[in-house]
Coordinates of C-alpha atoms and ligand atoms in Angstrom, one line a residue:
M1 CA 119.7 63.0 121.1
E2 CA 120.1 59.5 119.7
L3 CA 117.3 57.5 118.1
I4 CA 115.8 55.1 120.7
K5 CA 116.0 51.8 118.9
S6 CA 113.4 49.8 120.8
E7 CA 111.3 49.3 117.8
V8 CA 112.4 47.6 114.5
F9 CA 110.2 47.3 111.5
Q10 CA 110.2 43.8 110.2
G11 CA 107.8 44.2 107.2
S12 CA 104.1 44.1 107.5
A13 CA 102.0 41.0 107.8
S14 CA 99.3 40.5 105.2
S15 CA 96.5 39.7 107.7
A16 CA 94.5 42.6 109.1
Q17 CA 96.3 42.2 112.4
N18 CA 99.9 41.0 112.4
A19 CA 101.5 38.6 114.9
E20 CA 102.1 41.3 117.5
G21 CA 98.5 42.4 117.3
F22 CA 99.1 45.7 115.4
D23 CA 96.3 46.8 113.1
T24 CA 98.7 49.0 111.1
D25 CA 102.4 49.7 110.9
L26 CA 102.1 53.5 111.0
F27 CA 99.1 55.6 112.1
V28 CA 99.5 59.2 111.0
I29 CA 97.4 61.8 112.8
G30 CA 97.0 64.8 110.4
G31 CA 96.9 64.9 106.6
G32 CA 99.0 68.1 106.1
S33 CA 102.5 68.6 104.6
G34 CA 104.3 66.4 107.1
G35 CA 101.7 63.7 107.6
V36 CA 101.0 63.2 103.9
R37 CA 104.6 62.9 103.0
A38 CA 105.4 60.5 105.8
A39 CA 102.3 58.3 104.9
R40 CA 103.2 58.1 101.2
I41 CA 106.9 57.3 101.7
A42 CA 106.2 54.8 104.5
A43 CA 103.6 53.0 102.3
G44 CA 106.2 53.1 99.4
H45 CA 108.6 51.3 101.7
G46 CA 106.0 48.5 102.2
A47 CA 104.4 49.6 105.5
R48 CA 100.7 49.5 106.1
V49 CA 99.6 53.0 106.8
M50 CA 96.5 54.7 108.1
L51 CA 96.1 58.5 108.1
A52 CA 93.4 60.4 110.0
E53 CA 92.4 63.9 108.9
E54 CA 89.7 65.9 110.7
H55 CA 89.4 68.7 108.1
R56 CA 90.7 68.5 104.6
V57 CA 93.6 66.5 103.2
G58 CA 96.4 68.8 102.3
G59 CA 96.5 70.6 105.6
T60 CA 97.3 74.2 106.3
C61 CA 99.7 74.8 103.4
V62 CA 97.3 73.6 100.7
I63 CA 94.0 74.5 102.1
R64 CA 94.6 77.8 104.0
G65 CA 98.2 78.6 103.9
C66 CA 101.0 78.9 101.4
V67 CA 99.1 78.0 98.3
P68 CA 95.9 80.1 98.6
K69 CA 98.1 82.9 100.0
K70 CA 100.4 82.9 97.0
L71 CA 97.4 83.0 94.6
L72 CA 96.1 86.0 96.5
V73 CA 99.6 87.6 96.3
Y74 CA 99.6 87.1 92.5
A75 CA 96.2 88.8 92.3
S76 CA 97.4 91.7 94.4
R77 CA 100.4 92.4 92.2
F78 CA 98.4 93.1 89.0
A79 CA 97.7 96.5 90.4
H80 CA 101.4 97.4 90.0
D81 CA 101.6 95.7 86.6
F82 CA 98.8 97.7 85.2
R83 CA 100.5 100.9 86.4
D84 CA 103.9 99.8 85.2
A85 CA 102.6 98.9 81.8
E86 CA 101.9 102.5 80.9
G87 CA 105.6 103.4 80.9
F88 CA 106.1 100.7 78.2
G89 CA 103.5 102.2 75.9
W90 CA 100.3 100.4 77.0
T91 CA 97.1 102.1 77.6
V92 CA 95.3 100.2 80.2
P93 CA 91.6 100.8 80.6
T94 CA 90.6 101.4 84.3
P95 CA 91.0 97.9 85.8
H96 CA 88.2 96.5 87.8
F97 CA 88.8 93.9 90.5
D98 CA 86.2 91.3 91.6
W99 CA 86.9 89.7 95.0
N100 CA 84.3 87.0 94.5
S101 CA 85.8 85.8 91.2
L102 CA 89.2 85.6 92.9
I103 CA 87.9 83.6 95.8
T104 CA 85.8 81.3 93.6
N105 CA 88.8 80.5 91.3
K106 CA 91.1 80.1 94.3
D107 CA 88.6 77.6 95.9
A108 CA 88.4 75.6 92.7
E109 CA 92.2 75.3 92.6
I110 CA 92.3 74.3 96.2
D111 CA 89.6 71.6 95.6
R112 CA 91.7 70.3 92.7
L113 CA 94.8 70.1 94.8
E114 CA 93.0 68.4 97.7
N115 CA 91.9 65.7 95.2
V116 CA 95.4 65.3 93.9
Y117 CA 96.7 64.8 97.5
Q118 CA 94.0 62.3 98.3
S119 CA 94.4 60.3 95.1
N120 CA 98.2 60.2 95.6
L121 CA 97.6 58.7 99.1
E122 CA 95.1 56.2 97.7
K123 CA 97.5 55.2 94.9
T124 CA 100.0 54.2 97.6
K125 CA 97.3 52.3 99.5
V126 CA 97.2 54.6 102.5
E127 CA 93.9 54.1 104.3
I128 CA 92.4 57.6 104.8
L129 CA 90.1 58.1 107.8
R130 CA 88.0 61.2 107.6
S131 CA 88.0 61.8 111.4
R132 CA 89.7 63.4 114.3
A133 CA 92.1 60.9 116.0
V134 CA 93.6 61.1 119.5
V135 CA 96.4 59.2 121.2
E136 CA 95.4 56.7 123.9
G137 CA 98.7 55.0 124.5
A138 CA 102.2 54.3 123.2
H139 CA 100.6 52.2 120.4
E140 CA 96.9 53.1 120.6
V141 CA 94.9 55.7 118.6
R142 CA 91.2 56.4 118.9
V143 CA 89.4 57.3 115.7
V144 CA 86.9 59.7 117.2
K145 CA 84.2 59.5 114.5
T146 CA 83.7 55.7 114.7
G147 CA 85.1 55.1 118.2
R148 CA 87.4 52.5 116.8
L149 CA 90.7 51.9 118.8
V150 CA 93.6 51.2 116.4
R151 CA 96.8 49.5 117.6
A152 CA 99.7 50.9 115.6
R153 CA 103.3 49.8 115.6
F154 CA 104.3 53.5 115.3
I155 CA 102.3 56.7 115.6
L156 CA 103.2 59.9 113.8
I157 CA 101.7 63.1 115.2
A158 CA 101.5 65.7 112.4
V159 CA 98.6 67.8 113.6
G160 CA 100.1 71.2 112.8
A161 CA 99.3 74.5 114.5
N162 CA 96.4 76.9 114.8
P163 CA 96.4 80.7 114.6
S164 CA 96.4 82.4 118.0
T165 CA 93.4 84.6 118.7
L166 CA 93.6 88.1 120.3
P167 CA 93.5 88.0 124.1
V168 CA 91.7 91.4 124.4
P169 CA 88.1 92.3 125.0
G170 CA 86.3 91.9 121.7
G171 CA 89.2 89.7 120.4
D172 CA 86.7 87.2 119.1
L173 CA 85.5 89.8 116.6
A174 CA 88.9 89.5 114.8
I175 CA 89.4 87.0 112.0
T176 CA 92.6 85.0 111.5
S177 CA 94.2 83.9 108.2
N178 CA 91.9 80.9 108.3
E179 CA 88.9 83.2 107.7
A180 CA 90.7 85.8 105.5
F181 CA 90.7 83.3 102.7
Y182 CA 86.9 83.0 102.7
L183 CA 85.7 86.6 103.3
T184 CA 82.6 87.2 101.2
K185 CA 83.8 90.7 100.4
R186 CA 87.0 92.6 100.2
P187 CA 87.2 94.9 103.3
D188 CA 87.5 98.6 102.5
H189 CA 89.7 99.1 105.6
V190 CA 91.4 96.2 107.4
L191 CA 93.5 96.4 110.5
I192 CA 96.1 93.6 110.8
V193 CA 97.6 92.8 114.1
G194 CA 101.1 91.3 114.2
G195 CA 104.5 91.8 112.7
G196 CA 105.4 88.3 111.4
Y197 CA 105.4 87.1 107.8
I198 CA 101.7 86.2 107.6
S199 CA 100.8 89.7 108.8
V200 CA 103.0 91.5 106.3
E201 CA 102.0 89.2 103.5
F202 CA 98.3 89.9 104.1
A203 CA 99.0 93.6 104.4
G204 CA 100.5 93.5 100.9
I205 CA 97.7 91.4 99.5
F206 CA 94.9 93.7 100.8
A207 CA 96.7 96.9 99.9
G208 CA 97.3 95.6 96.4
L209 CA 93.7 94.7 96.0
G210 CA 92.6 98.2 96.9
S211 CA 91.9 98.0 100.7
R212 CA 93.1 100.6 103.1
V213 CA 95.4 98.7 105.5
T214 CA 96.6 99.5 109.0
L215 CA 99.3 97.2 110.4
V216 CA 99.7 97.3 114.2
H217 CA 102.6 95.6 115.8
R218 CA 103.7 95.7 119.4
G219 CA 107.5 95.4 118.5
D220 CA 109.6 98.2 117.2
K221 CA 110.4 96.3 113.9
L222 CA 108.4 94.1 111.5
L223 CA 109.6 90.6 110.8
R224 CA 111.4 89.7 114.1
G225 CA 114.5 87.6 113.5
F226 CA 115.1 88.9 110.0
D227 CA 118.1 91.0 109.0
H228 CA 117.7 94.6 110.2
A229 CA 118.1 96.0 106.7
I230 CA 115.1 93.9 105.6
Q231 CA 113.0 95.0 108.5
D232 CA 113.7 98.7 107.9
R233 CA 113.2 98.5 104.2
L234 CA 109.9 96.7 104.4
G235 CA 108.5 99.2 106.9
D236 CA 109.6 102.1 104.7
T237 CA 108.3 100.6 101.5
Y238 CA 105.0 99.8 103.0
R239 CA 104.6 103.3 104.4
K240 CA 105.4 104.7 100.9
R241 CA 102.7 102.4 99.4
G242 CA 100.2 104.0 101.8
I243 CA 100.0 101.2 104.4
E244 CA 99.7 102.7 107.8
V245 CA 102.4 100.9 109.8
L246 CA 102.0 101.4 113.6
L247 CA 104.9 100.0 115.6
G248 CA 105.2 99.8 119.4
R249 CA 101.5 99.7 119.7
K250 CA 98.9 97.2 120.9
V251 CA 95.3 96.6 120.4
E252 CA 93.5 97.3 123.7
D253 CA 90.0 96.3 122.7
I254 CA 87.6 95.9 119.8
R255 CA 83.9 96.9 119.7
K256 CA 81.3 96.4 117.1
V257 CA 79.7 99.7 116.3
G258 CA 77.0 99.7 113.6
G259 CA 78.5 97.9 110.6
F260 CA 82.1 98.6 111.7
L261 CA 84.7 97.5 114.2
E262 CA 86.2 100.1 116.5
V263 CA 89.7 99.2 117.5
R264 CA 91.2 101.1 120.5
L265 CA 95.0 101.1 120.4
S266 CA 97.5 101.5 123.3
D267 CA 98.4 105.0 122.1
G268 CA 94.8 106.0 122.8
T269 CA 93.8 106.4 119.2
I270 CA 90.9 104.6 117.6
R271 CA 90.6 103.0 114.1
R272 CA 87.2 102.3 112.6
V273 CA 87.6 99.4 110.2
D274 CA 85.6 96.7 108.4
E275 CA 87.8 93.8 109.5
V276 CA 90.4 93.1 112.1
M277 CA 92.8 90.2 111.3
A278 CA 94.9 88.7 114.1
A279 CA 98.2 87.4 112.8
T280 CA 100.0 87.1 116.1
G281 CA 101.4 83.6 115.9
R282 CA 100.4 80.0 115.7
K283 CA 100.1 77.5 118.5
P284 CA 100.7 73.7 118.1
H285 CA 97.4 71.8 117.8
T286 CA 98.1 69.6 120.8
K287 CA 95.1 70.4 123.1
G288 CA 92.9 67.4 123.7
L289 CA 95.2 65.1 121.7
G290 CA 95.7 62.7 124.6
L291 CA 99.5 63.2 124.8
E292 CA 99.9 63.3 128.6
G293 CA 98.1 60.0 128.9
A294 CA 100.6 58.5 126.6
G295 CA 103.5 60.0 128.5
I296 CA 104.3 63.0 126.4
V297 CA 104.4 66.4 128.0
P298 CA 104.2 69.4 125.5
D299 CA 106.4 72.4 126.2
D300 CA 105.1 75.7 127.4
D301 CA 104.0 76.6 123.9
G302 CA 102.2 73.4 123.4
A303 CA 104.9 72.0 121.1
I304 CA 105.9 68.3 121.3
P305 CA 109.6 67.8 122.3
V306 CA 111.4 65.5 119.9
N307 CA 115.0 64.4 119.2
D308 CA 116.8 64.9 116.0
H309 CA 114.9 61.9 114.4
C310 CA 111.6 63.5 115.4
Q311 CA 111.1 60.8 118.0
T312 CA 109.3 61.8 121.2
K313 CA 110.3 60.4 124.5
V314 CA 107.8 57.5 123.9
P315 CA 109.9 55.4 121.4
S316 CA 106.9 54.4 119.2
I317 CA 105.6 58.0 118.8
Y318 CA 107.1 60.5 116.4
A319 CA 106.1 64.1 115.7
V320 CA 106.8 66.3 112.7
G321 CA 106.1 69.8 111.4
D322 CA 104.4 72.7 113.1
V323 CA 103.4 70.6 116.1
T324 CA 107.1 70.7 117.1
N325 CA 109.1 73.8 117.9
H326 CA 110.9 73.4 114.6
P327 CA 110.6 76.2 112.0
H328 CA 107.0 76.4 110.9
L329 CA 107.5 75.9 107.2
T330 CA 106.1 73.4 104.7
P331 CA 109.5 72.2 103.4
V332 CA 110.6 71.5 107.0
A333 CA 107.4 69.5 107.7
I334 CA 107.8 67.6 104.4
R335 CA 111.5 66.9 105.0
E336 CA 110.8 65.6 108.5
G337 CA 107.9 63.4 107.4
H338 CA 110.0 61.9 104.7
A339 CA 112.9 61.3 107.2
V340 CA 110.6 59.6 109.7
A341 CA 109.3 57.2 107.0
D342 CA 112.9 56.4 105.9
T343 CA 114.0 55.9 109.5
L344 CA 111.2 53.6 110.4
F345 CA 110.6 51.7 107.2
G346 CA 113.3 52.4 104.7
G347 CA 116.2 51.1 106.7
R348 CA 117.8 54.5 106.6
P349 CA 117.9 56.3 110.0
T350 CA 117.7 59.9 108.9
P351 CA 118.4 62.7 111.4
I352 CA 117.1 66.2 110.6
V353 CA 119.4 69.1 110.3
H354 CA 117.7 72.5 110.6
E355 CA 120.4 74.6 109.1
L356 CA 120.5 77.0 106.2
I357 CA 116.8 77.0 105.5
P358 CA 116.1 79.5 102.7
T359 CA 112.9 81.3 103.3
A360 CA 110.7 83.8 101.5
V361 CA 108.2 86.4 102.6
F362 CA 105.7 87.1 99.9
S363 CA 105.2 90.7 100.8
T364 CA 105.4 93.2 97.9
P365 CA 108.3 93.8 97.5
E366 CA 109.3 90.2 98.1
I367 CA 111.9 89.0 100.6
G368 CA 114.3 86.1 100.3
T369 CA 116.7 85.2 103.0
V370 CA 119.1 82.4 103.9
G371 CA 121.8 81.9 106.5
L372 CA 122.8 84.3 109.3
T373 CA 121.6 87.9 109.7
E374 CA 124.3 90.5 110.1
A375 CA 123.6 90.7 113.9
A376 CA 123.7 86.9 114.3
A377 CA 126.9 86.7 112.2
R378 CA 128.6 89.4 114.3
H379 CA 127.5 87.7 117.5
Q380 CA 128.9 84.4 116.3
Y381 CA 132.1 85.5 114.6
G382 CA 132.9 89.0 116.0
H383 CA 133.9 90.6 112.7
V384 CA 132.2 89.9 109.4
T385 CA 132.5 91.4 105.9
I386 CA 129.3 92.9 104.4
F387 CA 128.6 93.5 100.7
Q388 CA 125.4 95.3 99.9
A389 CA 123.8 97.0 97.0
T390 CA 120.6 99.0 96.5
F391 CA 119.6 99.7 92.9
R392 CA 116.7 100.4 90.6
D393 CA 115.6 97.4 88.5
M394 CA 115.8 97.9 84.8
K395 CA 112.0 97.6 84.6
A396 CA 111.6 100.5 86.9
T397 CA 113.4 102.9 84.6
L398 CA 110.4 103.0 82.1
S399 CA 107.7 102.2 84.6
G400 CA 108.8 105.0 86.8
S401 CA 108.5 102.9 89.9
E402 CA 110.3 104.3 92.9
E403 CA 111.0 100.8 94.4
R404 CA 114.6 99.6 94.8
T405 CA 116.0 96.1 95.0
F406 CA 118.3 95.5 97.9
M407 CA 120.9 92.7 98.3
K408 CA 123.2 91.9 101.1
L409 CA 125.9 89.3 101.4
I410 CA 127.6 88.5 104.7
T411 CA 130.9 86.7 104.5
H412 CA 133.4 85.3 107.0
P413 CA 136.5 87.5 106.9
S414 CA 139.1 84.7 107.0
T415 CA 137.4 81.7 105.4
D416 CA 135.6 83.9 102.8
K417 CA 132.5 81.6 103.3
V418 CA 129.1 83.2 102.6
L419 CA 127.3 83.2 105.9
G420 CA 124.1 85.0 104.9
V421 CA 122.3 86.4 101.9
H422 CA 119.3 88.8 102.2
I423 CA 117.3 90.1 99.3
V424 CA 114.4 92.5 99.0
G425 CA 112.9 92.9 95.5
H426 CA 111.3 91.3 92.5
E427 CA 111.5 87.5 92.5
A428 CA 113.6 87.4 95.7
A429 CA 112.0 84.1 96.6
E430 CA 113.0 82.5 93.4
L431 CA 116.6 83.9 93.7
I432 CA 117.1 82.7 97.3
Q433 CA 116.3 79.1 96.5
L434 CA 119.4 79.0 94.2
V435 CA 121.6 81.0 96.6
G436 CA 120.6 78.3 99.2
V437 CA 122.0 75.6 96.9
A438 CA 125.3 77.4 96.7
M439 CA 125.5 78.0 100.4
T440 CA 124.6 74.4 101.2
M441 CA 127.6 73.5 99.1
G442 CA 129.7 75.8 101.2
A443 CA 130.2 78.6 98.7
T444 CA 132.7 81.3 99.4
K445 CA 132.6 84.9 98.1
A446 CA 135.3 83.9 95.6
D447 CA 132.9 81.3 94.2
F448 CA 130.2 83.9 93.8
D449 CA 132.8 86.2 92.2
R450 CA 134.1 83.7 89.6
T451 CA 130.5 82.8 88.6
M452 CA 129.7 84.4 85.3
A453 CA 127.0 87.0 85.5
V454 CA 123.7 86.7 83.6
H455 CA 123.0 90.1 82.0
P456 CA 120.9 92.1 82.2
T457 CA 119.3 90.8 85.4
A458 CA 119.0 91.9 89.0
A459 CA 120.5 88.6 90.1
E460 CA 123.9 89.5 88.5
E461 CA 124.4 91.9 91.3
L462 CA 124.9 88.9 93.6
V463 CA 128.1 87.9 91.6
T464 CA 129.4 91.4 90.9
M465 CA 129.6 93.0 94.4
R466 CA 133.3 93.8 94.8
T467 CA 133.7 96.4 97.6
P468 CA 132.7 95.7 101.2
S469 CA 130.4 98.2 102.7
N470 CA 132.2 98.0 106.1
Ligands
LIG1 P1 99.5 71.1 108.7 O1 99.7 71.3 107.3 O2 98.8 72.2 109.5 O3 98.6 69.8 108.8 C1 98.0 69.4 110.0 C2 96.7 68.6 109.7 O4 96.3 67.9 110.8 C3 95.6 69.6 109.4 O5 95.0 69.2 108.1 C4 94.6 69.4 110.5 O6 93.2 69.5 110.1 C5 94.9 68.0 110.9 N1 94.6 67.6 112.3 C6 94.9 68.4 113.4 N2 94.5 67.7 114.5 C7 94.0 66.5 114.1 C8 93.5 65.4 114.8 N3 93.5 65.3 116.1 N4 93.0 64.3 114.1 C9 93.0 64.4 112.7 N5 93.5 65.4 112.0 C10 94.0 66.5 112.7 N6 105.1 77.7 104.9 C11 105.9 77.9 103.9 O7 106.9 77.1 103.8 N7 105.8 78.8 102.9 C12 104.7 79.7 102.9 O8 104.6 80.6 102.1 C13 103.8 79.6 104.0 N8 102.7 80.4 104.0 C14 101.8 80.2 105.0 C15 100.7 81.1 105.0 C16 99.8 80.9 106.0 C17 98.6 81.9 106.0 C18 99.9 79.9 107.0 C19 98.9 79.8 108.1 C20 101.0 79.1 107.0 C21 101.9 79.2 106.0 N9 103.1 78.4 105.9 C22 104.0 78.5 104.9 C23 103.3 77.3 107.0 C24 102.9 76.0 106.5 O9 101.6 76.0 106.1 C25 103.1 75.0 107.6 O10 104.4 75.0 108.1 C26 102.8 73.5 107.2 O11 101.5 73.4 106.7 C27 103.0 72.6 108.4 O12 102.7 71.3 108.0 P2 102.2 70.2 109.1 O13 102.1 68.9 108.4 O14 103.0 70.3 110.3 O15 100.7 70.7 109.6

């Protein structure tokens, strides 16, 4: 879809209301990854910007997503480090873990980051409104707290998504990731529902911190959409780590019994646990946002349809990030917010290309993936060449850890282009970022092969795989 060029930014007037009667050039609804980036870049281009945030500046990623999650992942991995250290000669006194210290320290770091986000906005002269805001027209936004109606030349909707709840009797007894970050005590036994990345990450976190974990997923594999080798490996490794992985099963109902929750599963069995966590997906936060009145109809999932410039069918209204049906990832929201600001105020119409998005799953072991899965590559090209390796990390030799690193490269048989790379193992997320650079540049297998290895590393395997496995 083309950018609808009915609106052209001519620079902002210095008076509170410019000649066309706009109070601001850009009104951003939502101070998360996409909204904050768009606001800052637009203001840097000289636009007058207002941003409304109903909860905390920073949004999901900073307040109750990527950042606190990664801090909890770090915490959970010390359990392995203490064990591994013994093989290297260390005597580690029985470690003691204190959930409250972790959550207090995590909260302090999130407060710090929120302040950084806020002061960065203030430095660029973005006006922050601590309120819910709703759309009332192609150029009108209502600031709910004060009742003020703001006329904006452009509106950017960056309201993100909310976790879905469990649609079963007693489903309201389950927490979501939002609450998991603020539990007052570490659950002894937690049952996590869902097979996506948030579910498996929290399973790894709680297991590492010493909780008993049951993972219930209605599908027959974890991590839908990932390469099958990754799906299988993660399930196997989690089971070996003592996580109860129940596939092809659903939660029928949840009841509170004494101090516990009793969860009845579709196989007729019951689990008695301390917490149930629903991680069954996230829905765009469009309810009650006034979109229909402005002429925007969300799709069946509640997502706002946009063209490749993130413009809705109302030319003055744009939407970025999790409120669209684009991949729900922070770098995607940031890239989109930046592009919208450049398009509207930087004189650089910037379409968004959602290809080759490297992603990580911070399970333990970690997963990094970029490009096509084997199934998708076969579907697209018929025949493809697969290189793969499973090996024990050097660190595991002395630590005695049973875990293996897995790497898979999928290449095009005639052009030799690398179509997909999938890694399970230590620092897979860090590795896949750089593989993403090579693939974005169009790297072939020959480019990988002529790259000098770094020895001794796990990463060198990526440039030394010589024999196809198919
Ligand atoms: P958000 O960051 O959700 O921001 C939307 C903001 O809008 C919120 O602050 C909300 O309070 C506000 N808002 C909503 N409605 C209104 C309104 N009407 N008026 C005013 N304000 C409003 N992504 C990664 O890339 N890597 C990860 O490791 C990762 N881990 C995650 C872990 C968890 C547990 C979760 C939940 C998400 C994770 N994500 C991760 C996804 C990432 O957080 C989102 O993709 C990203 O935050 C989307 O940015 P956004 O700007 O679209 O929305």
